[in-house]
Amino acid sequence: MNDYLFRRLDYIKNRITGKRISLFLDFDGTLTPIVSRPEKAFLSYQMKEIVRRLCNICKVAIVSGREIGDIKERVGIPECIYVGNHGLEVEGNGLSFKVEGAVESRGELEKFLREIREAVREGNIRGAVLEDKKLTASLHYRLMDKIDIEAFLSLIRSALKPYLEKGLFRIVEGKKVVEVRPNVGWDKGKAGQWLMMQEGFKESIPVYIGDDETDRDAFRAIKGQGVSLAVGPMLEGAEFHLRGQGEVEKLLRWMMSLLSK
Ligand SMILES: [Mg+2]
């Protein structure tokens, strides 16, 4: 079976025509191209307009590993619902939610970040971007030389060891990034399921578009219930994929014309 989405448009069309859908859009690598540093990712004017128009015809949730304030500011559309820190916080459309256990783990995460910063300085590792997102942390190595990457990853492994032994953190490796999250049994998938029980989302069909390992939790969560689409190479749990981020705009335009009929 061909799993390239633009060869299967008729199938998707049959699944969603005449139905109410809820659209879940990942941000980095889905709505915006992957960039060398996280602060350089911006939503294009065209993409912003499409997302804004989609908000008028269906529920739209922006799902990201970023901190909620950061993602809200980068998207800047008041009608969207925002899911930050890999699902640990949700805001928008009258909803406001934070996973309590994650808030409680903040002290441990702060301590870990201090240790990592210190180790990076002592090890003289250049190009590490250590992002403190309050409830989670992202340790980026996109800007690093190969030799430094190996040293950085081994340094991360040893710094994490005591926390993992105590079962405090959950680690997910993304695109040139190690994501450190509190081990609270909550992820993008759980946040998606929670949203699907809220007013306006209930009894709609979820369509989830994402590009990274962390989106697989969401793909799994909507299996059998909605449509899961990977951006770039096929990801486990997704039904179909696009060839790359450059095709997302085309897909959203197609969905918009289908849903506005
Ligand atoms: Mg992404």
PDB file of C-alpha atoms and ligand atoms in Angstrom, residues 26-30 34 188 210-212 214-215, ligand 1:
ATOM      1  CA  ASP A  26       2.767  20.220  15.639  1.00  0.00           C
ATOM      2  CA  PHE A  27       4.849  23.411  15.299  1.00  0.00           C
ATOM      3  CA  ASP A  28       8.594  22.881  14.687  1.00  0.00           C
ATOM      4  CA  GLY A  29       9.215  20.845  11.547  1.00  0.00           C
ATOM      5  CA  THR A  30       5.494  20.826  10.696  1.00  0.00           C
ATOM      6  CA  ILE A  34      13.570  22.906  11.178  1.00  0.00           C
ATOM      7  CA  LYS A 188       1.206  14.673  23.465  1.00  0.00           C
ATOM      8  CA  GLY A 210       3.609  15.957  13.181  1.00  0.00           C
ATOM      9  CA  ASP A 211       7.193  15.277  12.167  1.00  0.00           C
ATOM     10  CA  ASP A 212       9.055  13.882  15.134  1.00  0.00           C
ATOM     11  CA  THR A 214       7.512  12.860  20.178  1.00  0.00           C
ATOM     12  CA  ASP A 215       4.464  12.904  17.866  1.00  0.00           C
TER      13      ASP A 215
HETATM   14 MG    MG B   1       8.023  18.835  15.399  1.00  0.00          MG
END
